[in-house]
Amino acid sequence: MGTRNTNNTDKDPDATPRSVNVQVSDGTDSSLVNPSTITVVPVNDAPVTDLNGATAGDDATATFTEDGGAILIASAGTITDVDDTNIESLTVTLTNHPDGAAESLSLNATAAALATADGLTVSAYNSTTGVLTITGSASKADYQTILQGLQYNN
């Protein structure tokens, strides 16, 4: 009879095995019912960040002016995850920081207040590694607001 395919397009499928019964008939008699079991293996889809939101691409640019104060680096950023309602961490790395400890990453007041309200841990910016980390479980929407409140200063 050949191969028969099934296609489940759910991005977060239930792992319960599926049962399929197959029977054919020649118009007079029917065959025995032949069972088939489909094993469903869910795959965790990684979350996706888009630092410029609806604009084409997924990166962002920002301009810092000396003595101008901290600037937002992803004010239109978005976070999506098709198979999870929460995000567990956000790590931001300033990959090149030629001015050393004079440069920093932080959260603006709105993002910092939300992180506190959600019980998230915001690590102190590490000027040696250039890393700022936020950890703890919170909704995608809250992490997106935190992403949009990331700021750079020098």
Coordinates of N, CA and C in Angstrom, one line a residue:
M1 N 0.8 -1.2 0.0 CA 0.0 0.0 0.0 C 0.9 1.3 0.0
G2 N 2.1 1.2 0.5 CA 2.9 2.4 0.5 C 2.9 3.1 1.8
T3 N 3.6 4.3 1.7 CA 3.7 5.1 2.9 C 2.6 6.2 2.9
R4 N 2.1 6.4 4.1 CA 1.1 7.5 4.3 C 1.7 8.5 5.2
N5 N 1.6 9.7 5.0 CA 2.2 10.7 5.8 C 1.1 11.5 6.6
T6 N 1.5 11.9 7.8 CA 0.6 12.8 8.5 C 1.4 14.1 8.8
N7 N 0.8 15.2 9.0 CA 1.4 16.4 9.2 C 0.7 17.2 10.3
N8 N 1.4 17.3 11.4 CA 0.8 18.1 12.5 C 1.6 19.4 12.5
T9 N 0.9 20.5 12.3 CA 1.5 21.8 12.2 C 1.5 22.6 13.5
D10 N 1.0 22.0 14.6 CA 1.0 22.6 15.9 C 2.5 22.8 16.3
K11 N 2.9 24.1 16.7 CA 4.2 24.4 17.1 C 4.5 23.9 18.5
D12 N 3.5 23.4 19.3 CA 3.7 22.9 20.6 C 2.8 21.6 20.8
P13 N 3.1 20.6 20.0 CA 2.2 19.4 20.0 C 2.2 18.6 21.3
D14 N 1.1 18.0 21.6 CA 1.0 17.0 22.7 C 1.7 15.8 22.3
A15 N 2.5 15.2 23.3 CA 3.3 14.0 23.0 C 2.6 12.7 23.0
T16 N 1.3 12.8 23.3 CA 0.5 11.5 23.4 C 0.6 10.8 22.0
P17 N 0.9 9.5 22.1 CA 0.9 8.7 20.8 C -0.5 8.7 20.1
R18 N -0.5 8.8 18.8 CA -1.7 8.8 18.0 C -1.9 7.3 17.4
S19 N -3.1 6.9 17.4 CA -3.5 5.6 16.8 C -4.2 5.8 15.5
V20 N -3.9 5.0 14.5 CA -4.5 5.1 13.2 C -4.9 3.6 12.9
N21 N -6.1 3.4 12.5 CA -6.6 2.1 12.0 C -6.8 2.2 10.5
V22 N -6.3 1.2 9.8 CA -6.4 1.1 8.3 C -7.2 -0.1 7.9
Q23 N -8.1 0.0 7.1 CA -8.9 -1.1 6.6 C -9.2 -0.8 5.1
V24 N -9.1 -1.8 4.3 CA -9.5 -1.6 2.8 C -10.6 -2.6 2.5
S25 N -11.3 -2.2 1.4 CA -12.4 -3.1 1.0 C -12.4 -3.2 -0.5
D26 N -12.8 -4.4 -1.0 CA -12.9 -4.6 -2.5 C -14.3 -4.4 -2.9
G27 N -15.2 -3.9 -2.1 CA -16.6 -3.7 -2.4 C -17.4 -4.9 -1.9
T28 N -16.8 -6.0 -1.6 CA -17.5 -7.2 -1.1 C -17.1 -7.5 0.3
D29 N -15.8 -7.6 0.5 CA -15.2 -8.0 1.7 C -14.2 -6.9 2.2
S30 N -14.0 -6.8 3.5 CA -13.1 -5.9 4.0 C -11.9 -6.6 4.6
S31 N -10.8 -6.0 4.6 CA -9.6 -6.6 5.2 C -9.7 -6.5 6.7
L32 N -8.8 -7.1 7.4 CA -8.7 -6.9 8.8 C -8.3 -5.4 9.1
V33 N -8.6 -5.0 10.3 CA -8.1 -3.6 10.6 C -6.7 -3.7 11.1
N34 N -5.8 -2.9 10.5 CA -4.4 -2.9 10.8 C -4.1 -1.6 11.6
P35 N -3.7 -1.7 12.8 CA -3.4 -0.5 13.6 C -2.0 0.0 13.3
S36 N -1.8 1.3 13.4 CA -0.5 1.9 13.4 C -0.4 3.0 14.5
T37 N 0.7 3.1 15.1 CA 0.9 4.0 16.2 C 1.9 5.1 15.7
I38 N 1.5 6.3 15.9 CA 2.4 7.5 15.6 C 2.9 8.0 16.9
T39 N 4.2 8.0 17.0 CA 4.9 8.6 18.1 C 5.2 10.1 17.8
V40 N 4.8 11.0 18.6 CA 5.0 12.4 18.4 C 6.1 12.9 19.3
V41 N 7.1 13.5 18.7 CA 8.3 14.0 19.4 C 8.3 15.5 19.3
P42 N 7.8 16.2 20.4 CA 7.9 17.6 20.3 C 9.3 18.1 20.4
V43 N 9.5 19.2 19.7 CA 10.9 19.9 19.6 C 10.7 21.3 20.2
N44 N 11.6 21.6 21.1 CA 11.6 22.9 21.7 C 12.1 23.9 20.7
D45 N 11.3 24.9 20.3 CA 11.7 26.0 19.3 C 12.3 27.1 20.2
A46 N 13.5 27.5 19.8 CA 14.1 28.6 20.5 C 13.4 29.9 20.4
P47 N 13.5 30.7 21.4 CA 12.9 32.1 21.3 C 13.6 32.9 20.3
V48 N 12.9 33.9 19.8 CA 13.5 34.7 18.7 C 13.4 36.2 19.1
T49 N 14.5 36.9 19.0 CA 14.6 38.3 19.3 C 14.7 39.1 18.0
D50 N 14.1 40.2 17.9 CA 14.2 41.1 16.8 C 14.4 42.5 17.4
L51 N 15.6 43.0 17.2 CA 15.9 44.3 17.9 C 15.3 45.5 17.3
N52 N 14.8 45.4 16.1 CA 14.2 46.6 15.5 C 12.7 46.4 15.2
G53 N 12.1 45.4 15.8 CA 10.6 45.2 15.7 C 10.2 45.0 14.2
A54 N 9.2 45.9 13.8 CA 8.6 45.7 12.5 C 9.4 46.1 11.3
T55 N 10.5 46.8 11.6 CA 11.4 47.1 10.5 C 12.1 45.9 9.9
A56 N 12.4 45.9 8.6 CA 13.1 44.7 8.0 C 14.4 44.4 8.8
G57 N 14.7 43.1 8.8 CA 15.9 42.6 9.5 C 15.6 42.4 11.0
D58 N 16.6 42.0 11.7 CA 16.4 41.8 13.1 C 17.5 42.5 14.0
D59 N 18.2 43.4 13.4 CA 19.2 44.1 14.2 C 18.8 45.5 14.4
A60 N 19.5 46.3 15.2 CA 19.2 47.7 15.4 C 20.4 48.5 15.5
T61 N 20.3 49.8 15.3 CA 21.4 50.7 15.4 C 21.0 51.8 16.3
A62 N 21.9 52.4 17.0 CA 21.6 53.5 17.9 C 22.9 54.4 17.9
T63 N 22.6 55.7 18.1 CA 23.7 56.6 18.1 C 23.9 57.2 19.5
F64 N 25.1 57.1 20.0 CA 25.4 57.7 21.3 C 26.2 59.0 21.1
T65 N 25.8 60.1 21.7 CA 26.5 61.4 21.7 C 27.2 61.6 23.0
E66 N 28.4 61.9 22.9 CA 29.2 62.2 24.1 C 28.5 63.2 25.0
D67 N 28.4 62.9 26.3 CA 27.7 63.8 27.3 C 26.2 63.9 27.1
G68 N 25.7 63.0 26.3 CA 24.3 63.1 26.0 C 23.4 62.2 26.8
G69 N 24.0 61.4 27.7 CA 23.3 60.5 28.6 C 23.1 59.1 27.9
A70 N 22.5 58.2 28.7 CA 22.3 56.8 28.3 C 21.3 56.8 27.1
I71 N 21.5 55.9 26.2 CA 20.6 55.7 25.0 C 20.0 54.3 25.1
L72 N 18.8 54.2 24.6 CA 18.2 52.8 24.4 C 18.8 52.2 23.2
I73 N 19.0 50.9 23.3 CA 19.7 50.1 22.2 C 18.7 49.3 21.4
A74 N 17.5 49.0 21.9 CA 16.5 48.2 21.2 C 15.1 48.6 21.6
S75 N 14.8 49.9 21.4 CA 13.5 50.5 21.9 C 12.3 49.9 21.2
A76 N 12.5 49.2 20.0 CA 11.4 48.6 19.3 C 11.5 47.1 19.3
G77 N 12.4 46.6 20.1 CA 12.7 45.1 20.1 C 11.5 44.3 20.5
T78 N 11.5 43.1 19.9 CA 10.5 42.1 20.2 C 11.1 40.8 20.6
I79 N 10.3 40.0 21.3 CA 10.7 38.6 21.7 C 9.5 37.7 21.4
T80 N 9.7 36.6 20.7 CA 8.6 35.7 20.4 C 9.2 34.3 20.8
D81 N 8.2 33.4 21.1 CA 8.5 32.0 21.3 C 7.3 31.2 21.1
V82 N 7.2 30.4 20.0 CA 6.0 29.8 19.6 C 5.5 28.7 20.5
D83 N 6.4 28.2 21.4 CA 6.0 27.0 22.2 C 6.3 27.2 23.7
D84 N 6.4 28.5 24.1 CA 6.6 28.7 25.6 C 6.0 30.1 25.9
T85 N 5.4 30.2 27.1 CA 4.8 31.5 27.5 C 5.7 32.3 28.3
N86 N 6.8 31.8 28.8 CA 7.7 32.5 29.6 C 9.1 32.5 29.0
I87 N 9.9 33.5 29.4 CA 11.3 33.5 29.1 C 12.1 33.4 30.4
E88 N 13.2 32.8 30.4 CA 13.9 32.5 31.7 C 15.2 33.4 31.9
S89 N 15.7 34.0 30.8 CA 16.9 34.8 31.0 C 17.1 35.7 29.7
L90 N 17.9 36.7 29.9 CA 18.3 37.6 28.9 C 19.7 38.0 29.2
T91 N 20.6 37.8 28.2 CA 22.0 38.2 28.4 C 22.4 39.2 27.3
V92 N 23.0 40.3 27.7 CA 23.4 41.3 26.8 C 24.9 41.5 26.9
T93 N 25.6 41.5 25.8 CA 27.0 41.6 25.8 C 27.5 42.8 25.0
L94 N 28.2 43.7 25.6 CA 28.9 44.7 24.9 C 30.2 44.1 24.4
T95 N 30.3 43.7 23.1 CA 31.4 42.9 22.6 C 32.7 43.7 22.5
N96 N 32.6 45.0 22.2 CA 33.8 45.8 22.2 C 33.6 47.0 23.1
H97 N 34.5 47.2 24.0 CA 34.3 48.3 25.0 C 35.7 49.0 25.2
P98 N 36.1 49.7 24.2 CA 37.5 50.3 24.3 C 37.7 51.3 25.4
D99 N 36.6 51.9 25.9 CA 36.7 52.8 27.0 C 36.6 52.1 28.4
G100 N 36.6 50.8 28.4 CA 36.6 50.0 29.6 C 35.5 50.3 30.5
A101 N 35.8 50.6 31.8 CA 34.8 50.7 32.8 C 33.9 52.0 32.6
A102 N 34.3 52.9 31.7 CA 33.5 54.1 31.4 C 32.3 53.7 30.7
E103 N 32.3 52.6 30.0 CA 31.1 52.1 29.2 C 30.3 51.2 30.1
S104 N 28.9 51.2 29.8 CA 28.1 50.3 30.6 C 26.8 50.0 29.9
L105 N 26.2 48.9 30.3 CA 24.8 48.5 29.9 C 24.0 48.5 31.2
S106 N 22.7 48.9 31.1 CA 21.9 48.9 32.3 C 20.4 48.9 31.8
L107 N 19.5 48.9 32.7 CA 18.1 49.0 32.4 C 17.6 50.4 32.8
N108 N 16.7 50.9 31.9 CA 16.1 52.2 32.3 C 15.1 52.0 33.5
A109 N 14.5 53.0 34.0 CA 13.7 52.9 35.2 C 12.5 52.0 35.0
T110 N 11.8 52.1 33.8 CA 10.7 51.2 33.6 C 11.1 49.8 33.6
A111 N 12.1 49.4 32.9 CA 12.6 48.0 32.8 C 13.1 47.5 34.1
A112 N 13.8 48.4 34.9 CA 14.3 48.0 36.2 C 13.1 47.7 37.2
A113 N 12.1 48.6 37.1 CA 11.0 48.4 38.0 C 10.2 47.1 37.7
L114 N 10.1 46.8 36.4 CA 9.4 45.6 36.0 C 10.2 44.4 36.4
A115 N 11.5 44.4 36.2 CA 12.3 43.3 36.6 C 12.2 43.0 38.1
T116 N 12.1 44.1 38.9 CA 12.0 44.0 40.3 C 10.6 43.4 40.7
A117 N 9.6 43.9 40.0 CA 8.2 43.5 40.3 C 8.0 42.0 39.9
D118 N 8.7 41.5 38.9 CA 8.7 40.1 38.5 C 9.6 39.2 39.3
G119 N 10.4 39.8 40.2 CA 11.3 39.0 41.0 C 12.5 38.5 40.3
L120 N 12.8 39.2 39.2 CA 14.0 38.8 38.4 C 15.3 39.3 39.0
T121 N 16.4 38.6 38.7 CA 17.7 39.0 39.2 C 18.4 39.7 38.1
V122 N 18.8 40.9 38.3 CA 19.6 41.7 37.3 C 21.0 41.8 37.9
S123 N 21.9 41.2 37.2 CA 23.3 41.2 37.6 C 23.9 42.6 37.4
A124 N 24.8 43.0 38.2 CA 25.5 44.2 37.9 C 26.3 44.1 36.6
Y125 N 26.3 45.1 35.8 CA 27.1 45.1 34.6 C 28.6 44.8 34.9
N126 N 29.1 43.8 34.2 CA 30.5 43.5 34.4 C 31.4 44.2 33.3
S127 N 32.1 45.2 33.7 CA 32.9 46.0 32.7 C 34.0 45.3 32.1
T128 N 34.5 44.2 32.8 CA 35.6 43.4 32.2 C 35.0 42.5 31.1
T129 N 33.9 41.8 31.3 CA 33.4 40.9 30.3 C 32.4 41.6 29.3
G130 N 31.8 42.8 29.8 CA 30.8 43.5 29.0 C 29.5 42.9 29.1
V131 N 29.2 42.1 30.1 CA 27.9 41.3 30.2 C 27.0 41.9 31.3
L132 N 25.7 42.0 30.9 CA 24.6 42.3 31.8 C 23.6 41.1 31.6
T133 N 23.2 40.5 32.7 CA 22.3 39.3 32.7 C 21.1 39.6 33.6
I134 N 20.0 39.2 33.0 CA 18.7 39.2 33.7 C 18.2 37.8 33.8
T135 N 17.9 37.2 35.0 CA 17.5 35.8 35.1 C 16.2 35.7 35.9
G136 N 15.5 34.7 35.7 CA 14.2 34.4 36.4 C 13.1 34.3 35.4
S137 N 12.1 33.6 35.7 CA 11.0 33.3 34.8 C 10.0 34.5 34.8
A138 N 9.7 35.0 33.6 CA 8.6 36.1 33.5 C 8.0 35.9 32.1
S139 N 6.9 36.6 31.9 CA 6.2 36.5 30.6 C 7.1 37.1 29.5
K140 N 6.8 36.6 28.2 CA 7.5 37.2 27.1 C 7.3 38.7 27.0
A141 N 6.0 39.1 27.3 CA 5.7 40.5 27.2 C 6.6 41.3 28.2
D142 N 6.8 40.8 29.4 CA 7.6 41.5 30.4 C 9.1 41.5 30.0
Y143 N 9.6 40.4 29.5 CA 11.0 40.4 29.0 C 11.1 41.3 27.8
Q144 N 10.1 41.4 26.9 CA 10.2 42.3 25.8 C 10.3 43.8 26.3
T145 N 9.5 44.1 27.3 CA 9.6 45.5 27.8 C 11.0 45.7 28.4
I146 N 11.6 44.7 29.1 CA 12.9 44.8 29.6 C 13.9 45.0 28.5
L147 N 13.8 44.2 27.4 CA 14.6 44.3 26.2 C 14.6 45.8 25.7
Q148 N 13.4 46.3 25.6 CA 13.2 47.7 25.1 C 13.8 48.7 26.0
G149 N 14.0 48.4 27.3 CA 14.6 49.3 28.2 C 16.1 49.2 28.4
L150 N 16.7 48.4 27.6 CA 18.2 48.2 27.7 C 18.8 49.5 27.3
Q151 N 19.8 50.0 28.0 CA 20.5 51.2 27.6 C 22.0 51.1 27.7
Y152 N 22.7 51.9 26.9 CA 24.1 52.0 26.8 C 24.5 53.4 27.3
N153 N 25.6 53.5 28.0 CA 26.1 54.8 28.4 C 27.7 54.7 28.4
N154 N 28.3 55.9 28.2 CA 29.7 56.0 28.2 C 30.1 57.3 28.8

